[in-house]
Short mmCIF file of C-alpha atoms and ligand atoms in Angstrom, two decimals:
data_model
loop_
_atom_site.label_atom_id
_atom_site.label_comp_id
_atom_site.label_asym_id
_atom_site.label_seq_id
_atom_site.Cartn_x
_atom_site.Cartn_y
_atom_site.Cartn_z
CA MET A 1 0.00 0.00 0.00
CA ILE A 2 2.81 2.43 0.93
CA ARG A 3 5.43 1.26 -1.61
CA ASP A 4 5.97 3.80 -4.41
CA LYS A 5 3.42 6.19 -2.94
CA ASN A 6 4.27 9.90 -2.84
CA ILE A 7 3.85 10.93 0.78
CA MET A 8 4.06 14.44 2.13
CA VAL A 9 4.77 14.49 5.85
CA GLY A 10 3.76 17.74 7.55
CA VAL A 11 5.62 18.27 10.82
CA THR A 12 4.32 20.88 13.25
CA GLY A 13 5.71 22.40 16.45
CA GLY A 14 5.22 19.88 19.21
CA ILE A 15 7.73 17.85 21.21
CA ALA A 16 6.54 14.71 19.37
CA ALA A 17 8.23 16.13 16.24
CA TYR A 18 11.16 13.86 17.15
CA LYS A 19 8.93 10.82 16.44
CA ALA A 20 8.29 12.15 12.93
CA CYS A 21 11.94 11.26 12.21
CA SER A 22 11.22 7.53 12.75
CA LEU A 23 8.01 7.90 10.76
CA VAL A 24 9.86 9.32 7.75
CA SER A 25 12.60 6.70 8.12
CA SER A 26 10.05 3.82 8.23
CA LEU A 27 8.16 5.20 5.21
CA ILE A 28 11.40 5.40 3.20
CA GLN A 29 12.38 1.87 4.27
CA GLN A 30 8.99 0.62 3.07
CA GLY A 31 9.58 2.07 -0.39
CA ALA A 32 7.62 5.33 -0.20
CA HIS A 33 8.82 8.64 -1.67
CA VAL A 34 8.68 11.25 1.08
CA LYS A 35 8.82 15.04 1.10
CA VAL A 36 8.74 16.83 4.45
CA VAL A 37 7.09 20.20 5.01
CA MET A 38 7.76 21.79 8.41
CA THR A 39 6.29 24.75 10.22
CA GLU A 40 8.74 27.33 11.62
CA HIS A 41 7.87 26.11 15.12
CA ALA A 42 8.70 22.52 14.22
CA THR A 43 12.26 23.58 13.41
CA GLN A 44 12.64 24.47 17.13
CA PHE A 45 12.40 20.76 17.90
CA VAL A 46 14.13 19.01 14.97
CA THR A 47 16.44 20.50 12.36
CA PRO A 48 15.37 20.44 8.71
CA LEU A 49 18.69 18.74 7.94
CA THR A 50 17.53 15.64 9.85
CA PHE A 51 14.47 15.27 7.62
CA GLN A 52 16.47 16.12 4.51
CA ALA A 53 18.95 13.33 5.31
CA LEU A 54 16.17 10.82 6.10
CA SER A 55 14.02 11.63 3.06
CA ARG A 56 16.87 12.55 0.69
CA GLN A 57 14.70 15.44 -0.45
CA PRO A 58 14.78 19.17 0.26
CA VAL A 59 12.65 20.18 3.23
CA TYR A 60 10.04 22.91 2.75
CA ILE A 61 9.39 25.56 5.41
CA ASP A 62 8.96 28.99 3.77
CA THR A 63 6.31 29.49 1.06
CA PHE A 64 8.51 32.08 -0.66
CA ASP A 65 11.67 29.99 -0.67
CA GLU A 66 11.11 28.77 -4.23
CA LYS A 67 13.73 26.13 -4.90
CA ASP A 68 12.95 25.66 -8.60
CA PRO A 69 11.97 28.76 -10.66
CA GLU A 70 9.94 26.56 -13.03
CA LYS A 71 7.58 25.48 -10.28
CA ILE A 72 5.48 27.01 -7.52
CA ALA A 73 6.60 24.85 -4.61
CA HIS A 74 3.39 24.60 -2.57
CA ILE A 75 1.31 23.67 -5.64
CA ASP A 76 3.96 21.31 -6.90
CA VAL A 77 4.19 19.42 -3.58
CA ALA A 78 0.40 19.47 -3.18
CA ASP A 79 -0.11 17.91 -6.64
CA TRP A 80 2.76 15.45 -6.21
CA ALA A 81 1.38 13.91 -2.98
CA ASP A 82 -0.87 10.83 -3.01
CA ILE A 83 -1.03 10.87 0.75
CA VAL A 84 -0.48 13.61 3.34
CA ILE A 85 0.40 12.75 6.94
CA LEU A 86 0.34 15.48 9.59
CA ALA A 87 2.44 14.11 12.44
CA PRO A 88 2.55 15.48 15.01
CA ALA A 89 -0.49 17.68 14.44
CA THR A 90 -0.80 20.42 17.03
CA ALA A 91 -4.09 22.05 18.09
CA ASN A 92 -2.93 25.06 16.06
CA ILE A 93 -2.55 23.27 12.70
CA ILE A 94 -5.89 21.48 13.24
CA ALA A 95 -7.57 24.86 13.87
CA LYS A 96 -5.88 26.45 10.85
CA LEU A 97 -6.86 23.63 8.50
CA ALA A 98 -10.43 23.54 9.82
CA ASN A 99 -10.73 27.28 9.16
CA GLY A 100 -8.90 27.44 5.84
CA LEU A 101 -5.96 29.59 6.99
CA ALA A 102 -2.94 29.61 4.71
CA ASP A 103 -0.13 31.64 6.24
CA ASP A 104 2.88 29.38 5.69
CA MET A 105 4.17 26.64 3.40
CA LEU A 106 2.41 23.79 5.24
CA THR A 107 -1.03 25.41 5.45
CA THR A 108 -0.99 26.64 1.83
CA THR A 109 0.04 23.17 0.64
CA LEU A 110 -2.72 21.59 2.71
CA LEU A 111 -5.33 23.81 1.07
CA ALA A 112 -4.00 23.03 -2.39
CA THR A 113 -3.74 19.26 -2.12
CA GLN A 114 -6.27 16.72 -3.36
CA ALA A 115 -4.45 13.89 -1.55
CA ASP A 116 -5.88 11.81 1.30
CA VAL A 117 -5.06 13.67 4.51
CA TYR A 118 -4.20 11.71 7.68
CA ILE A 119 -3.88 13.66 10.90
CA ALA A 120 -2.05 12.26 13.94
CA PRO A 121 -2.62 14.74 16.79
CA ALA A 122 -0.30 15.17 19.75
CA MET A 123 -0.99 17.63 22.55
CA ASN A 124 -1.80 17.98 26.21
CA VAL A 125 -4.74 15.88 27.41
CA HIS A 126 -6.89 18.93 28.25
CA MET A 127 -6.09 20.63 24.96
CA TYR A 128 -7.17 17.46 23.12
CA ALA A 129 -10.49 17.50 24.97
CA HIS A 130 -11.07 21.27 24.51
CA PRO A 131 -14.42 21.88 22.74
CA SER A 132 -12.81 24.04 20.04
CA VAL A 133 -10.26 21.31 19.22
CA VAL A 134 -13.05 18.70 19.25
CA ASP A 135 -15.19 20.89 16.93
CA ASN A 136 -12.28 21.51 14.55
CA MET A 137 -11.54 17.78 14.36
CA LYS A 138 -15.22 17.09 13.66
CA THR A 139 -15.21 19.63 10.84
CA LEU A 140 -12.15 18.01 9.29
CA VAL A 141 -13.68 14.51 9.55
CA GLU A 142 -16.78 15.84 7.79
CA ARG A 143 -14.53 17.09 5.01
CA GLY A 144 -12.95 13.66 4.58
CA CYS A 145 -9.77 13.91 6.71
CA TYR A 146 -8.89 10.79 8.66
CA PHE A 147 -7.63 11.00 12.25
CA ILE A 148 -5.16 8.63 13.85
CA GLU A 149 -6.06 8.98 17.48
CA PRO A 150 -3.32 9.72 19.97
CA GLY A 151 -2.48 7.06 22.51
CA ALA A 152 -2.86 7.44 26.25
CA GLY A 153 0.23 7.54 28.44
CA TYR A 154 2.88 9.82 29.83
CA LEU A 155 2.86 13.22 28.11
CA ALA A 156 5.89 15.50 27.89
CA CYS A 157 3.96 18.19 29.81
CA GLY A 158 3.91 15.89 32.85
CA TYR A 159 0.28 14.79 32.57
CA VAL A 160 -0.73 11.19 32.00
CA GLY A 161 -3.63 10.83 29.55
CA LYS A 162 -4.68 10.90 25.94
CA GLY A 163 -2.56 13.10 23.71
CA ARG A 164 0.60 11.14 22.96
CA LEU A 165 1.40 10.86 19.26
CA GLU A 166 0.63 7.35 18.04
CA GLU A 167 3.77 5.28 17.44
CA PRO A 168 5.12 5.69 13.87
CA ASP A 169 4.59 2.02 12.92
CA ARG A 170 0.99 2.17 14.18
CA ILE A 171 0.45 5.34 12.13
CA ILE A 172 1.63 3.51 9.01
CA GLU A 173 -0.52 0.46 9.84
CA ALA A 174 -3.59 2.67 10.31
CA ILE A 175 -2.96 4.40 6.98
CA GLU A 176 -2.45 1.09 5.16
CA HIS A 177 -5.62 -0.33 6.68
CA HIS A 178 -7.57 2.80 5.75
CA GLN A 179 -6.21 2.86 2.18
CA LYS A 180 -7.22 -0.79 1.76
CA GLN A 181 -10.66 -0.16 3.24
CA GLN A 182 -11.07 2.94 1.07
CA SER A 183 -10.84 0.92 -2.10
CA LEU A 184 -13.21 -1.87 -0.97
CA LEU A 185 -16.28 -0.15 -2.44
CA SER A 186 -14.71 2.21 -4.94
CA GLY A 187 -16.85 2.66 -8.02
CA LYS A 188 -19.95 1.32 -6.24
CA ILE A 189 -23.18 3.22 -5.68
CA VAL A 190 -24.70 2.53 -2.26
CA LEU A 191 -28.28 3.48 -1.49
CA VAL A 192 -29.08 3.66 2.25
CA SER A 193 -32.30 4.52 4.03
CA ALA A 194 -32.19 5.76 7.62
CA GLY A 195 -34.29 7.12 10.45
CA PRO A 196 -38.01 6.97 11.15
CA THR A 197 -40.91 8.05 8.97
CA ARG A 198 -43.71 10.36 10.13
CA GLU A 199 -47.32 9.79 9.22
CA ALA A 200 -49.48 12.87 9.69
CA ILE A 201 -52.81 12.85 11.53
CA ASP A 202 -53.37 16.57 11.04
CA PRO A 203 -51.03 19.58 10.56
CA VAL A 204 -49.64 19.32 14.10
CA ARG A 205 -49.84 15.62 15.01
CA PHE A 206 -48.20 12.53 13.60
CA PHE A 207 -47.35 8.87 14.27
CA SER A 208 -43.66 8.01 14.29
CA ASN A 209 -41.15 5.81 16.14
CA ARG A 210 -38.01 6.12 18.22
CA SER A 211 -35.47 5.56 15.43
CA SER A 212 -32.58 8.05 15.71
CA GLY A 213 -31.09 7.32 12.28
CA LYS A 214 -27.68 6.69 13.86
CA MET A 215 -27.21 3.19 12.39
CA GLY A 216 -28.20 4.24 8.87
CA PHE A 217 -26.01 7.36 8.97
CA ALA A 218 -23.07 5.31 10.28
CA LEU A 219 -23.57 2.87 7.37
CA ALA A 220 -23.68 5.72 4.86
CA GLU A 221 -20.48 7.19 6.31
CA ALA A 222 -18.70 3.81 6.39
CA ALA A 223 -19.65 3.15 2.75
CA ALA A 224 -18.42 6.62 1.72
CA GLU A 225 -15.14 6.04 3.56
CA MET A 226 -14.72 2.82 1.59
CA GLY A 227 -14.86 4.77 -1.66
CA ALA A 228 -18.53 4.39 -2.59
CA LYS A 229 -20.82 7.11 -3.84
CA VAL A 230 -23.66 7.12 -1.33
CA ILE A 231 -27.26 8.20 -1.65
CA LEU A 232 -28.77 8.54 1.82
CA VAL A 233 -32.55 8.67 2.00
CA SER A 234 -33.30 9.98 5.46
CA GLY A 235 -36.45 10.35 7.49
CA PRO A 236 -36.68 13.29 9.92
CA VAL A 237 -33.60 13.13 12.18
CA THR A 238 -31.27 15.70 13.72
CA LEU A 239 -28.08 14.11 12.35
CA LYS A 240 -25.65 15.56 9.81
CA ALA A 241 -24.17 13.30 7.13
CA ALA A 242 -20.44 13.59 7.68
CA HIS A 243 -18.80 12.82 4.35
CA PRO A 244 -18.48 14.68 1.05
CA ASN A 245 -19.39 11.52 -0.95
CA ILE A 246 -22.86 11.37 0.60
CA GLU A 247 -25.82 12.84 -1.26
CA ARG A 248 -28.66 13.24 1.20
CA ILE A 249 -32.34 13.13 0.28
CA ASN A 250 -34.76 14.11 3.05
CA VAL A 251 -38.17 12.48 3.21
CA THR A 252 -40.93 12.48 5.80
CA THR A 253 -43.46 9.75 5.08
CA ALA A 254 -43.19 6.07 4.16
CA ALA A 255 -44.71 6.93 0.77
CA GLU A 256 -41.99 9.56 0.14
CA MET A 257 -39.30 7.08 1.20
CA TYR A 258 -40.78 4.48 -1.17
CA GLU A 259 -40.63 6.98 -4.02
CA ALA A 260 -37.04 8.12 -3.30
CA MET A 261 -35.74 4.56 -2.91
CA HIS A 262 -37.33 3.48 -6.20
CA VAL A 263 -36.01 6.52 -8.10
CA HIS A 264 -32.42 5.59 -7.18
CA TYR A 265 -32.78 1.80 -7.09
CA ALA A 266 -31.87 1.03 -10.70
CA SER A 267 -28.47 2.75 -10.50
CA ALA A 268 -27.51 1.25 -7.10
CA ASP A 269 -25.12 -1.66 -6.57
CA ILE A 270 -25.84 -2.06 -2.86
CA VAL A 271 -29.09 -1.13 -1.12
CA ILE A 272 -29.42 -1.10 2.66
CA LYS A 273 -32.75 -0.50 4.37
CA ALA A 274 -31.85 0.58 7.88
CA ALA A 275 -34.87 2.87 8.20
CA ALA A 276 -37.66 2.16 10.67
CA VAL A 277 -40.52 2.59 8.25
CA ALA A 278 -44.04 3.02 9.62
CA ASP A 279 -46.06 -0.10 8.85
CA TYR A 280 -49.32 1.84 9.23
CA ARG A 281 -50.51 5.40 8.58
CA PRO A 282 -53.78 7.19 9.41
CA LYS A 283 -56.36 6.35 6.76
CA GLN A 284 -57.36 9.98 6.73
CA THR A 285 -55.10 13.03 7.19
CA PHE A 286 -57.05 16.10 8.32
CA GLU A 287 -56.21 19.42 6.69
CA GLN A 288 -57.12 21.46 9.76
CA LYS A 289 -55.98 20.84 13.30
CA LEU A 290 -58.54 18.61 15.01
CA LYS A 291 -60.16 20.18 18.08
CA LYS A 292 -60.51 18.02 21.14
CA GLN A 293 -63.95 16.60 21.82
CA PRO A 294 -65.49 14.92 24.85
CA GLY A 295 -64.96 11.13 24.87
CA ASP A 296 -62.57 8.84 23.03
CA TRP A 297 -61.02 9.34 19.64
CA THR A 298 -60.50 6.45 17.28
CA ILE A 299 -58.10 6.72 14.38
CA THR A 300 -58.23 4.10 11.66
CA LEU A 301 -54.83 3.07 10.32
CA GLU A 302 -54.07 1.56 6.94
CA ARG A 303 -50.98 -0.36 5.83
CA THR A 304 -48.10 1.43 4.17
CA GLN A 305 -46.25 -0.33 1.40
CA ASP A 306 -43.35 -2.56 2.40
CA ILE A 307 -40.52 -0.75 0.63
CA LEU A 308 -37.96 -3.49 1.14
CA ALA A 309 -40.28 -6.21 -0.15
CA SER A 310 -41.03 -4.18 -3.28
CA LEU A 311 -37.29 -3.62 -3.85
CA GLY A 312 -36.80 -7.38 -3.44
CA GLU A 313 -39.44 -8.06 -6.10
CA GLN A 314 -37.76 -5.72 -8.59
CA LYS A 315 -34.19 -6.75 -7.87
CA LYS A 316 -31.86 -6.81 -10.87
CA GLY A 317 -28.38 -7.54 -9.56
CA GLN A 318 -28.44 -5.15 -6.60
CA PHE A 319 -27.12 -6.55 -3.31
CA LEU A 320 -30.12 -5.96 -1.08
CA VAL A 321 -29.74 -5.79 2.70
CA GLY A 322 -32.52 -5.43 5.27
CA PHE A 323 -32.64 -4.93 8.99
CA ALA A 324 -34.81 -6.84 11.42
CA ALA A 325 -35.64 -5.94 14.99
CA GLU A 326 -36.71 -9.12 16.78
CA THR A 327 -37.63 -10.05 20.32
CA SER A 328 -38.00 -13.86 20.04
CA ASN A 329 -36.77 -16.68 17.75
CA VAL A 330 -34.38 -14.02 16.58
CA ILE A 331 -32.45 -15.90 13.87
CA GLN A 332 -35.46 -17.87 12.54
CA ASN A 333 -37.60 -14.73 12.27
CA GLY A 334 -34.77 -12.82 10.64
CA LEU A 335 -34.12 -15.59 8.12
CA ALA A 336 -37.82 -15.81 7.30
CA LYS A 337 -37.74 -12.06 6.56
CA LEU A 338 -34.67 -12.50 4.35
CA LYS A 339 -36.50 -15.13 2.26
CA ARG A 340 -39.87 -13.34 2.22
CA LYS A 341 -38.36 -10.07 1.01
CA ASN A 342 -35.83 -11.69 -1.41
CA LEU A 343 -32.79 -10.18 0.35
CA ASP A 344 -29.12 -11.04 -0.04
CA ALA A 345 -28.38 -10.42 3.62
CA ILE A 346 -30.07 -9.25 6.77
CA VAL A 347 -28.78 -7.63 9.95
CA ILE A 348 -30.78 -8.98 12.86
CA ASN A 349 -31.01 -7.08 16.14
CA ASP A 350 -32.26 -8.74 19.28
CA VAL A 351 -33.81 -5.59 20.73
CA THR A 352 -34.34 -7.22 24.13
CA LYS A 353 -30.55 -7.20 24.65
CA ALA A 354 -28.93 -4.31 26.57
CA GLY A 355 -27.09 -1.92 24.25
CA ALA A 356 -28.95 -3.01 21.09
CA GLY A 357 -31.59 -1.12 19.17
CA PHE A 358 -32.89 2.33 18.48
CA ALA A 359 -31.67 5.50 20.14
CA GLY A 360 -28.29 4.56 21.68
CA ASP A 361 -24.80 4.80 20.25
CA THR A 362 -24.19 1.04 20.47
CA ASN A 363 -25.63 -2.05 18.84
CA LYS A 364 -25.34 -5.82 18.93
CA ALA A 365 -26.49 -7.87 15.96
CA VAL A 366 -26.00 -10.86 13.65
CA TYR A 367 -25.23 -10.60 9.92
CA VAL A 368 -26.84 -13.47 8.00
CA ASN A 369 -26.64 -14.02 4.25
CA ARG A 370 -28.66 -16.06 1.74
CA SER A 371 -26.51 -19.14 2.21
CA ASN A 372 -27.07 -18.90 5.95
CA SER A 373 -23.52 -17.81 6.83
CA GLN A 374 -23.90 -16.03 10.15
CA ILE A 375 -21.53 -13.56 11.75
CA ASP A 376 -22.11 -12.43 15.32
CA MET A 377 -21.29 -8.80 15.89
CA PRO A 378 -20.58 -8.20 19.58
CA LEU A 379 -21.69 -5.06 21.40
CA SER A 380 -19.90 -2.13 19.76
CA THR A 381 -20.46 1.45 18.65
CA LYS A 382 -22.79 1.88 15.68
CA LYS A 383 -19.83 3.42 13.84
CA ASN A 384 -17.68 0.30 14.30
CA MET A 385 -20.57 -1.99 13.51
CA ALA A 386 -21.31 -0.05 10.34
CA GLN A 387 -17.69 -0.49 9.21
CA ASP A 388 -17.96 -4.24 9.88
CA ILE A 389 -21.28 -4.54 8.03
CA MET A 390 -19.93 -2.69 4.98
CA THR A 391 -16.83 -4.92 4.97
CA PHE A 392 -19.03 -8.06 5.18
CA ILE A 393 -21.17 -6.80 2.30
CA ALA A 394 -18.10 -6.03 0.13
CA LYS A 395 -16.74 -9.53 0.78
CA ASP A 396 -20.13 -11.25 0.48
CA MET A 397 -20.65 -9.70 -2.97
CA LYS A 398 -17.43 -11.40 -4.09
CA GLY A 399 -18.51 -14.70 -2.50
CA ASP A 400 -15.70 -14.28 0.01
CA LEU A 401 -17.49 -13.79 3.32
CA ASN A 402 -15.84 -16.59 5.38
CA ASP A 403 -15.87 -15.16 8.85
CA GLY A 404 -15.97 -11.68 7.32
CA ARG A 405 -12.86 -10.36 9.06
N1 CTP B 1 -39.36 -2.09 5.89
C1 CTP B 1 -39.69 -1.41 4.74
N2 CTP B 1 -40.94 -0.90 4.56
C2 CTP B 1 -41.89 -1.07 5.52
C3 CTP B 1 -41.55 -1.76 6.71
C4 CTP B 1 -40.28 -2.27 6.87
O1 CTP B 1 -38.83 -1.27 3.87
N3 CTP B 1 -43.09 -0.54 5.33
C5 CTP B 1 -38.00 -2.65 6.04
C6 CTP B 1 -37.17 -2.04 7.15
O2 CTP B 1 -36.45 -0.92 6.68
C7 CTP B 1 -36.24 -3.20 7.54
C8 CTP B 1 -37.05 -4.42 7.25
O3 CTP B 1 -38.11 -4.01 6.37
O4 CTP B 1 -35.09 -3.24 6.72
C9 CTP B 1 -37.66 -5.11 8.43
O5 CTP B 1 -38.60 -4.33 9.03
P1 CTP B 1 -39.49 -4.89 10.27
O6 CTP B 1 -40.51 -3.85 10.55
O7 CTP B 1 -38.64 -5.34 11.37
O8 CTP B 1 -40.11 -6.20 9.72
P2 CTP B 1 -41.43 -6.53 9.00
O9 CTP B 1 -41.05 -7.24 7.76
O10 CTP B 1 -42.28 -5.32 8.85
O11 CTP B 1 -42.09 -7.63 9.93
P3 CTP B 1 -42.69 -7.52 11.42
O12 CTP B 1 -43.26 -6.15 11.60
O13 CTP B 1 -43.68 -8.59 11.40
O14 CTP B 1 -41.54 -7.82 12.32
#
């Protein structure tokens, strides 16, 4: 993955800059071509000559120090790079990149590059937890940057906690893993539905359910990170889709979701129905707000269409995945749903289990495919589970599920 790649290493002014020397050395030993760009502050910790000797390339610090009159250095380096690694990344460089500042060689190059950007932060534990740093990191993730989390341990400032630059070999491993994952779904179109639907009774009242949309959004983000183009059909939720490859379509009712899913179905390679679609809607929707009356109020409900079943009927090569929330005979009921709706795989939640189900950040489920291969997914964050599910799907499509890992 790293061999023959052009890698720009951005070194910023933190004590962990000394570890960037081993990082550059390891990258070179693994066959990468490396150019180092330093901030002025970084040169307080390590001399440019060290990086020049390790990379056997000139080191860039000053935007106006043009080494070759035929080229504009920051654009040249930005275009040359396949991968950018910021290590160590201080709170300052994270803030500058999140806000588009370009006041030195490193920041101008970062704005100009189209390469994949990996950021390995290193700072004091309280700085790392500061809301502005957290917000800036979130912004960068939403724009497609990938963070390599710092480890916990002794920090140069004397504190013990999270903030220590990840070890150089672990940084390279994380990048290799991410590059591999990124290509798993490249060229694929993934259609995901998420969240609840709302079925209006009158202009101010509706029937809905507790779905937060978190699982569906996590799936959309995982698919986008694996290189897919994602169309996310979302019911009313408060979430933001955090990836530039996600096109979001907002719907409210089951009928609108049916329409949106069918419009995009033909062009999709993978379709995942993680939405909690209303099975019933009021038979009549009142145009004016209903005034309360003495006595009871009965509302007649009628069935909505089963979107997933209709997609199953019209399937032409799409890999169709459903979700099932079960409380008893979990696997049997899930498998019956898979067959009834002509699915390729189903993710079955036992919603009686702690940590599984609707509103929380965690889930616990089983992935089952048409040939009855089953993979248990232990309790984990919806984000991690979504990455696992997308990996299973990518492998399953190639007939290579095994144990999925
Ligand atoms: N689903 C759908 N359209 C509906 C209802 C459900 O597309 N009107 C999809 C869900 O998005 C999910 C799957 O069907 O992927 C399973 O939904 P669920 O409600 O658990 O199962 P049902 O098949 O409706 O069966 P039951 O209510 O009997 O459990």
